[in-house]
């Protein structure tokens, strides 16, 4: 089944304790992206990757890191989490192509609480 | 600044009724416009995708329209069902030389009551 998977789905952690949220897709998509969703703000892009070893900042990259060593994986790293990073996180992937409206598939979400 | 604005913020309708959600955008360079449905706590699911040359697209009881001149889109839901209760998100794609970004609206929360 074609899908985007995220792990963990729920995580409670403490301020400053490094964590990684994994994202994997099995559709051979070039494009992958991380978003956070907060009440009343909609989804905001954190980082995205156009292909392996190509990453770029989205609208709210502060406090996050990413890497794209393999096509299927795009982990989100919080080196020193803070309470303002408490949020619902979504990973997404799609094909890319000049102006072609490829479907973007979202993962099930990771609910992170930083105390 | 690239922005996508949706209205209303929330809407309550009775089962079986129709409704229309609005989306205005100021995004450049425009690539395409999408409508997503998001159930609470779950990832968004695509309903329609339209390029600038398309002005209407349907997916079952969902019909999206796009006016690229006025930079407006609407999502019309016909004969609503209880399962239509969700947030509906308008998203505009920006495709540059080496970047590809989605600009999200904050969504319209729809509640369908029996």
mmCIF file of C-alpha atoms in Angstrom:
data_model
loop_
_atom_site.group_PDB
_atom_site.id
_atom_site.type_symbol
_atom_site.label_atom_id
_atom_site.label_comp_id
_atom_site.label_asym_id
_atom_site.label_seq_id
_atom_site.Cartn_x
_atom_site.Cartn_y
_atom_site.Cartn_z
ATOM 1 C CA UNK A 1 0.000 0.000 0.000
ATOM 2 C CA UNK A 2 1.299 3.442 -0.994
ATOM 3 C CA UNK A 3 1.761 5.466 2.148
ATOM 4 C CA UNK A 4 3.721 7.934 4.250
ATOM 5 C CA UNK A 5 4.573 6.664 7.714
ATOM 6 C CA UNK A 6 5.688 8.649 10.726
ATOM 7 C CA UNK A 7 7.102 7.502 14.045
ATOM 8 C CA UNK A 8 6.378 7.973 16.791
ATOM 9 C CA UNK A 9 2.729 8.970 16.566
ATOM 10 C CA UNK A 10 2.739 10.458 20.062
ATOM 11 C CA UNK A 11 5.667 11.740 22.069
ATOM 12 C CA UNK A 12 5.987 13.520 25.386
ATOM 13 C CA UNK A 13 9.444 14.785 26.198
ATOM 14 C CA UNK A 14 11.251 17.336 28.323
ATOM 15 C CA UNK A 15 12.940 20.560 27.345
ATOM 16 C CA UNK A 16 16.392 20.071 25.882
ATOM 17 C CA UNK A 17 16.257 16.336 25.246
ATOM 18 C CA UNK A 18 17.158 15.704 21.617
ATOM 19 C CA UNK A 19 14.597 13.787 19.583
ATOM 20 C CA UNK A 20 14.035 12.567 16.048
ATOM 21 C CA UNK A 21 10.735 12.017 14.282
ATOM 22 C CA UNK A 22 11.077 9.655 11.366
ATOM 23 C CA UNK A 23 9.235 9.885 8.068
ATOM 24 C CA UNK A 24 9.280 7.296 5.335
ATOM 25 C CA UNK A 25 7.462 6.960 2.007
ATOM 26 C CA UNK A 26 7.237 4.011 -0.369
ATOM 27 C CA UNK A 27 6.115 5.845 -3.507
ATOM 28 C CA UNK A 28 9.552 6.841 -4.878
ATOM 29 C CA UNK A 29 8.658 10.517 -4.443
ATOM 30 C CA UNK A 30 11.351 13.113 -4.962
ATOM 31 C CA UNK A 31 9.711 15.794 -2.826
ATOM 32 C CA UNK A 32 9.264 15.519 0.929
ATOM 33 C CA UNK A 33 8.263 18.115 3.459
ATOM 34 C CA UNK A 34 7.614 18.674 7.146
ATOM 35 C CA UNK A 35 4.785 20.812 8.516
ATOM 36 C CA UNK A 36 3.578 21.777 11.922
ATOM 37 C CA UNK A 37 -0.031 22.530 12.709
ATOM 38 C CA UNK A 38 -1.121 24.694 15.599
ATOM 39 C CA UNK A 39 -4.679 25.734 16.510
ATOM 40 C CA UNK A 40 -5.866 28.684 14.452
ATOM 41 C CA UNK A 41 -2.691 28.862 12.376
ATOM 42 C CA UNK A 42 -3.112 26.140 9.800
ATOM 43 C CA UNK A 43 -0.180 24.124 8.512
ATOM 44 C CA UNK A 44 3.191 25.835 8.309
ATOM 45 C CA UNK A 45 6.127 24.427 6.435
ATOM 46 C CA UNK A 46 9.263 23.698 8.444
ATOM 47 C CA UNK A 47 11.666 22.223 5.874
ATOM 48 C CA UNK A 48 11.352 20.576 2.521
ATOM 49 C CA UNK A 49 13.519 18.499 0.229
ATOM 50 C CA UNK A 50 13.375 18.471 -3.557
ATOM 51 C CA UNK A 51 15.499 15.323 -3.765
ATOM 52 C CA UNK A 52 18.276 13.366 -2.050
ATOM 53 C CA UNK A 53 20.834 15.664 -0.396
ATOM 54 C CA UNK A 54 18.736 18.733 -1.329
ATOM 55 C CA UNK A 55 16.951 20.458 1.541
ATOM 56 C CA UNK A 56 15.666 23.975 2.101
ATOM 57 C CA UNK A 57 14.019 26.018 4.790
ATOM 58 C CA UNK A 58 10.307 26.563 4.901
ATOM 59 C CA UNK A 59 8.514 29.270 6.823
ATOM 60 C CA UNK A 60 9.345 28.168 10.393
ATOM 61 C CA UNK A 61 12.702 26.319 10.371
ATOM 62 C CA UNK A 62 14.105 27.667 13.648
ATOM 63 C CA UNK A 63 14.884 24.917 16.152
ATOM 64 C CA UNK A 64 14.660 22.102 13.603
ATOM 65 C CA UNK A 65 17.059 20.148 11.422
ATOM 66 C CA UNK A 66 16.476 17.679 8.613
ATOM 67 C CA UNK A 67 18.507 15.378 6.423
ATOM 68 C CA UNK A 68 17.787 13.533 3.185
ATOM 69 C CA UNK A 69 20.349 10.813 2.755
ATOM 70 C CA UNK A 70 17.947 8.409 1.091
ATOM 71 C CA UNK A 71 15.024 9.063 -1.182
ATOM 72 C CA UNK A 72 12.461 7.348 1.030
ATOM 73 C CA UNK A 73 13.415 8.887 4.410
ATOM 74 C CA UNK A 74 13.237 12.438 5.702
ATOM 75 C CA UNK A 75 13.758 12.615 9.475
ATOM 76 C CA UNK A 76 12.974 15.731 11.514
ATOM 77 C CA UNK A 77 15.443 16.450 14.297
ATOM 78 C CA UNK A 78 14.872 18.662 17.309
ATOM 79 C CA UNK A 79 18.288 19.177 18.860
ATOM 80 C CA UNK A 80 17.024 20.962 21.964
ATOM 81 C CA UNK A 81 13.234 20.919 22.081
ATOM 82 C CA UNK A 82 11.399 23.739 23.793
ATOM 83 C CA UNK A 83 7.753 24.027 24.898
ATOM 84 C CA UNK A 84 6.911 26.259 21.910
ATOM 85 C CA UNK A 85 7.606 23.254 19.691
ATOM 86 C CA UNK A 86 4.638 21.451 21.162
ATOM 87 C CA UNK A 87 2.536 20.834 18.088
ATOM 88 C CA UNK A 88 1.090 18.352 15.632
ATOM 89 C CA UNK A 89 3.640 17.480 12.958
ATOM 90 C CA UNK A 90 2.953 16.146 9.492
ATOM 91 C CA UNK A 91 5.306 14.729 6.909
ATOM 92 C CA UNK A 92 4.268 14.750 3.261
ATOM 93 C CA UNK A 93 5.644 13.605 -0.071
ATOM 94 C CA UNK A 94 4.957 13.931 -3.776
ATOM 95 C CA UNK A 95 6.497 13.717 -7.205
ATOM 96 C CA UNK A 96 7.867 16.962 -8.589
ATOM 97 C CA UNK A 97 7.725 18.268 -12.103
ATOM 98 C CA UNK A 98 7.589 21.587 -13.810
ATOM 99 C CA UNK A 99 4.195 23.024 -12.899
ATOM 100 C CA UNK A 100 2.566 19.628 -12.843
ATOM 101 C CA UNK A 101 0.046 19.356 -10.015
ATOM 102 C CA UNK A 102 1.183 16.163 -8.399
ATOM 103 C CA UNK A 103 -0.761 14.800 -5.475
ATOM 104 C CA UNK A 104 0.835 15.414 -2.097
ATOM 105 C CA UNK A 105 0.371 12.592 0.393
ATOM 106 C CA UNK A 106 0.406 13.276 4.105
ATOM 107 C CA UNK A 107 1.437 11.021 6.935
ATOM 108 C CA UNK A 108 -0.831 10.354 9.921
ATOM 109 C CA UNK A 109 0.807 12.995 12.114
ATOM 110 C CA UNK A 110 2.993 13.043 15.221
ATOM 111 C CA UNK A 111 1.667 14.774 18.295
ATOM 112 C CA UNK A 112 4.611 16.170 20.245
ATOM 113 C CA UNK A 113 4.419 17.634 23.738
ATOM 114 C CA UNK A 114 7.477 19.309 25.241
ATOM 115 C CA UNK A 115 7.260 20.014 28.977
ATOM 116 C CA UNK B 1 3.838 38.292 0.836
ATOM 117 C CA UNK B 2 2.298 34.986 -0.245
ATOM 118 C CA UNK B 3 -0.989 34.499 1.563
ATOM 119 C CA UNK B 4 -4.052 32.314 1.389
ATOM 120 C CA UNK B 5 -7.174 33.451 3.217
ATOM 121 C CA UNK B 6 -10.265 31.358 3.778
ATOM 122 C CA UNK B 7 -13.778 32.191 4.839
ATOM 123 C CA UNK B 8 -15.761 31.539 6.841
ATOM 124 C CA UNK B 9 -13.594 30.293 9.692
ATOM 125 C CA UNK B 10 -16.350 27.920 10.739
ATOM 126 C CA UNK B 11 -19.713 26.855 9.435
ATOM 127 C CA UNK B 12 -22.595 24.771 10.749
ATOM 128 C CA UNK B 13 -25.133 23.315 8.340
ATOM 129 C CA UNK B 14 -27.881 20.700 8.472
ATOM 130 C CA UNK B 15 -27.394 17.342 6.860
ATOM 131 C CA UNK B 16 -28.533 17.360 3.234
ATOM 132 C CA UNK B 17 -27.932 21.074 2.710
ATOM 133 C CA UNK B 18 -25.373 22.576 0.350
ATOM 134 C CA UNK B 19 -22.585 24.959 1.294
ATOM 135 C CA UNK B 20 -19.798 26.972 -0.305
ATOM 136 C CA UNK B 21 -16.400 27.721 1.158
ATOM 137 C CA UNK B 22 -14.242 30.588 -0.089
ATOM 138 C CA UNK B 23 -10.527 31.021 -0.680
ATOM 139 C CA UNK B 24 -8.658 34.174 -1.743
ATOM 140 C CA UNK B 25 -4.960 34.123 -2.464
ATOM 141 C CA UNK B 26 -2.093 36.467 -3.163
ATOM 142 C CA UNK B 27 0.607 34.075 -4.331
ATOM 143 C CA UNK B 28 3.205 34.448 -7.032
ATOM 144 C CA UNK B 29 4.228 32.678 -9.127
ATOM 145 C CA UNK B 30 1.032 30.639 -9.008
ATOM 146 C CA UNK B 31 1.314 26.991 -9.978
ATOM 147 C CA UNK B 32 -1.862 25.283 -8.856
ATOM 148 C CA UNK B 33 -4.574 25.363 -6.204
ATOM 149 C CA UNK B 34 -5.684 22.467 -4.051
ATOM 150 C CA UNK B 35 -8.482 21.763 -1.659
ATOM 151 C CA UNK B 36 -7.863 19.321 1.164
ATOM 152 C CA UNK B 37 -10.175 17.726 3.709
ATOM 153 C CA UNK B 38 -8.732 17.143 7.152
ATOM 154 C CA UNK B 39 -10.446 15.118 9.836
ATOM 155 C CA UNK B 40 -9.505 16.068 13.381
ATOM 156 C CA UNK B 41 -6.037 14.799 14.298
ATOM 157 C CA UNK B 42 -5.404 13.215 10.910
ATOM 158 C CA UNK B 43 -3.417 14.166 7.841
ATOM 159 C CA UNK B 44 -5.062 16.214 5.075
ATOM 160 C CA UNK B 45 -6.483 14.311 2.123
ATOM 161 C CA UNK B 46 -6.656 15.850 -1.323
ATOM 162 C CA UNK B 47 -10.060 16.632 -2.833
ATOM 163 C CA UNK B 48 -9.151 18.578 -5.992
ATOM 164 C CA UNK B 49 -6.135 20.083 -7.720
ATOM 165 C CA UNK B 50 -6.516 22.801 -10.367
ATOM 166 C CA UNK B 51 -3.989 24.569 -12.555
ATOM 167 C CA UNK B 52 -4.480 28.166 -13.669
ATOM 168 C CA UNK B 53 -6.098 27.028 -16.916
ATOM 169 C CA UNK B 54 -8.845 25.056 -15.166
ATOM 170 C CA UNK B 55 -11.843 26.845 -13.714
ATOM 171 C CA UNK B 56 -13.818 23.956 -12.291
ATOM 172 C CA UNK B 57 -13.159 20.446 -11.068
ATOM 173 C CA UNK B 58 -15.410 17.951 -9.344
ATOM 174 C CA UNK B 59 -14.815 15.027 -7.025
ATOM 175 C CA UNK B 60 -18.126 13.409 -6.210
ATOM 176 C CA UNK B 61 -20.196 15.872 -4.177
ATOM 177 C CA UNK B 62 -17.293 18.325 -4.047
ATOM 178 C CA UNK B 63 -16.909 20.925 -6.792
ATOM 179 C CA UNK B 64 -14.081 23.446 -6.794
ATOM 180 C CA UNK B 65 -13.945 26.573 -8.926
ATOM 181 C CA UNK B 66 -11.009 28.806 -9.704
ATOM 182 C CA UNK B 67 -10.903 32.358 -11.040
ATOM 183 C CA UNK B 68 -7.246 33.054 -11.721
ATOM 184 C CA UNK B 69 -7.986 36.664 -12.669
ATOM 185 C CA UNK B 70 -9.527 37.585 -9.327
ATOM 186 C CA UNK B 71 -7.405 35.016 -7.446
ATOM 187 C CA UNK B 72 -10.402 33.392 -5.860
ATOM 188 C CA UNK B 73 -11.508 29.815 -5.443
ATOM 189 C CA UNK B 74 -14.536 28.179 -3.918
ATOM 190 C CA UNK B 75 -15.412 24.684 -2.778
ATOM 191 C CA UNK B 76 -19.061 23.721 -3.086
ATOM 192 C CA UNK B 77 -20.373 20.731 -1.158
ATOM 193 C CA UNK B 78 -23.650 19.287 -2.365
ATOM 194 C CA UNK B 79 -26.126 17.318 -0.249
ATOM 195 C CA UNK B 80 -23.913 17.358 2.819
ATOM 196 C CA UNK B 81 -23.427 14.267 4.956
ATOM 197 C CA UNK B 82 -22.393 13.882 8.569
ATOM 198 C CA UNK B 83 -19.034 12.552 7.353
ATOM 199 C CA UNK B 84 -18.357 15.893 5.689
ATOM 200 C CA UNK B 85 -17.707 17.357 9.145
ATOM 201 C CA UNK B 86 -14.032 18.293 8.938
ATOM 202 C CA UNK B 87 -11.691 21.160 8.201
ATOM 203 C CA UNK B 88 -11.305 22.173 4.572
ATOM 204 C CA UNK B 89 -8.010 23.676 3.624
ATOM 205 C CA UNK B 90 -7.185 25.712 0.537
ATOM 206 C CA UNK B 91 -3.570 25.392 -0.581
ATOM 207 C CA UNK B 92 -1.742 27.257 -3.339
ATOM 208 C CA UNK B 93 1.469 25.931 -4.865
ATOM 209 C CA UNK B 94 4.379 28.153 -5.710
ATOM 210 C CA UNK B 95 6.917 26.682 -8.113
ATOM 211 C CA UNK B 96 10.123 28.624 -8.671
ATOM 212 C CA UNK B 97 13.417 27.828 -10.364
ATOM 213 C CA UNK B 98 14.583 25.481 -7.666
ATOM 214 C CA UNK B 99 11.869 25.504 -5.082
ATOM 215 C CA UNK B 100 8.412 24.136 -4.639
ATOM 216 C CA UNK B 101 6.300 25.295 -1.739
ATOM 217 C CA UNK B 102 2.737 24.990 -0.620
ATOM 218 C CA UNK B 103 1.039 27.968 1.001
ATOM 219 C CA UNK B 104 -1.769 26.842 3.303
ATOM 220 C CA UNK B 105 -4.890 28.671 4.335
ATOM 221 C CA UNK B 106 -5.956 28.324 7.962
ATOM 222 C CA UNK B 107 -9.001 26.295 6.941
ATOM 223 C CA UNK B 108 -12.763 26.347 7.332
ATOM 224 C CA UNK B 109 -14.146 24.091 10.029
ATOM 225 C CA UNK B 110 -17.415 22.553 8.844
ATOM 226 C CA UNK B 111 -19.888 20.869 11.153
ATOM 227 C CA UNK B 112 -22.799 18.985 9.620
ATOM 228 C CA UNK B 113 -25.639 18.369 12.050
ATOM 229 C CA UNK B 114 -28.379 15.741 11.691
#
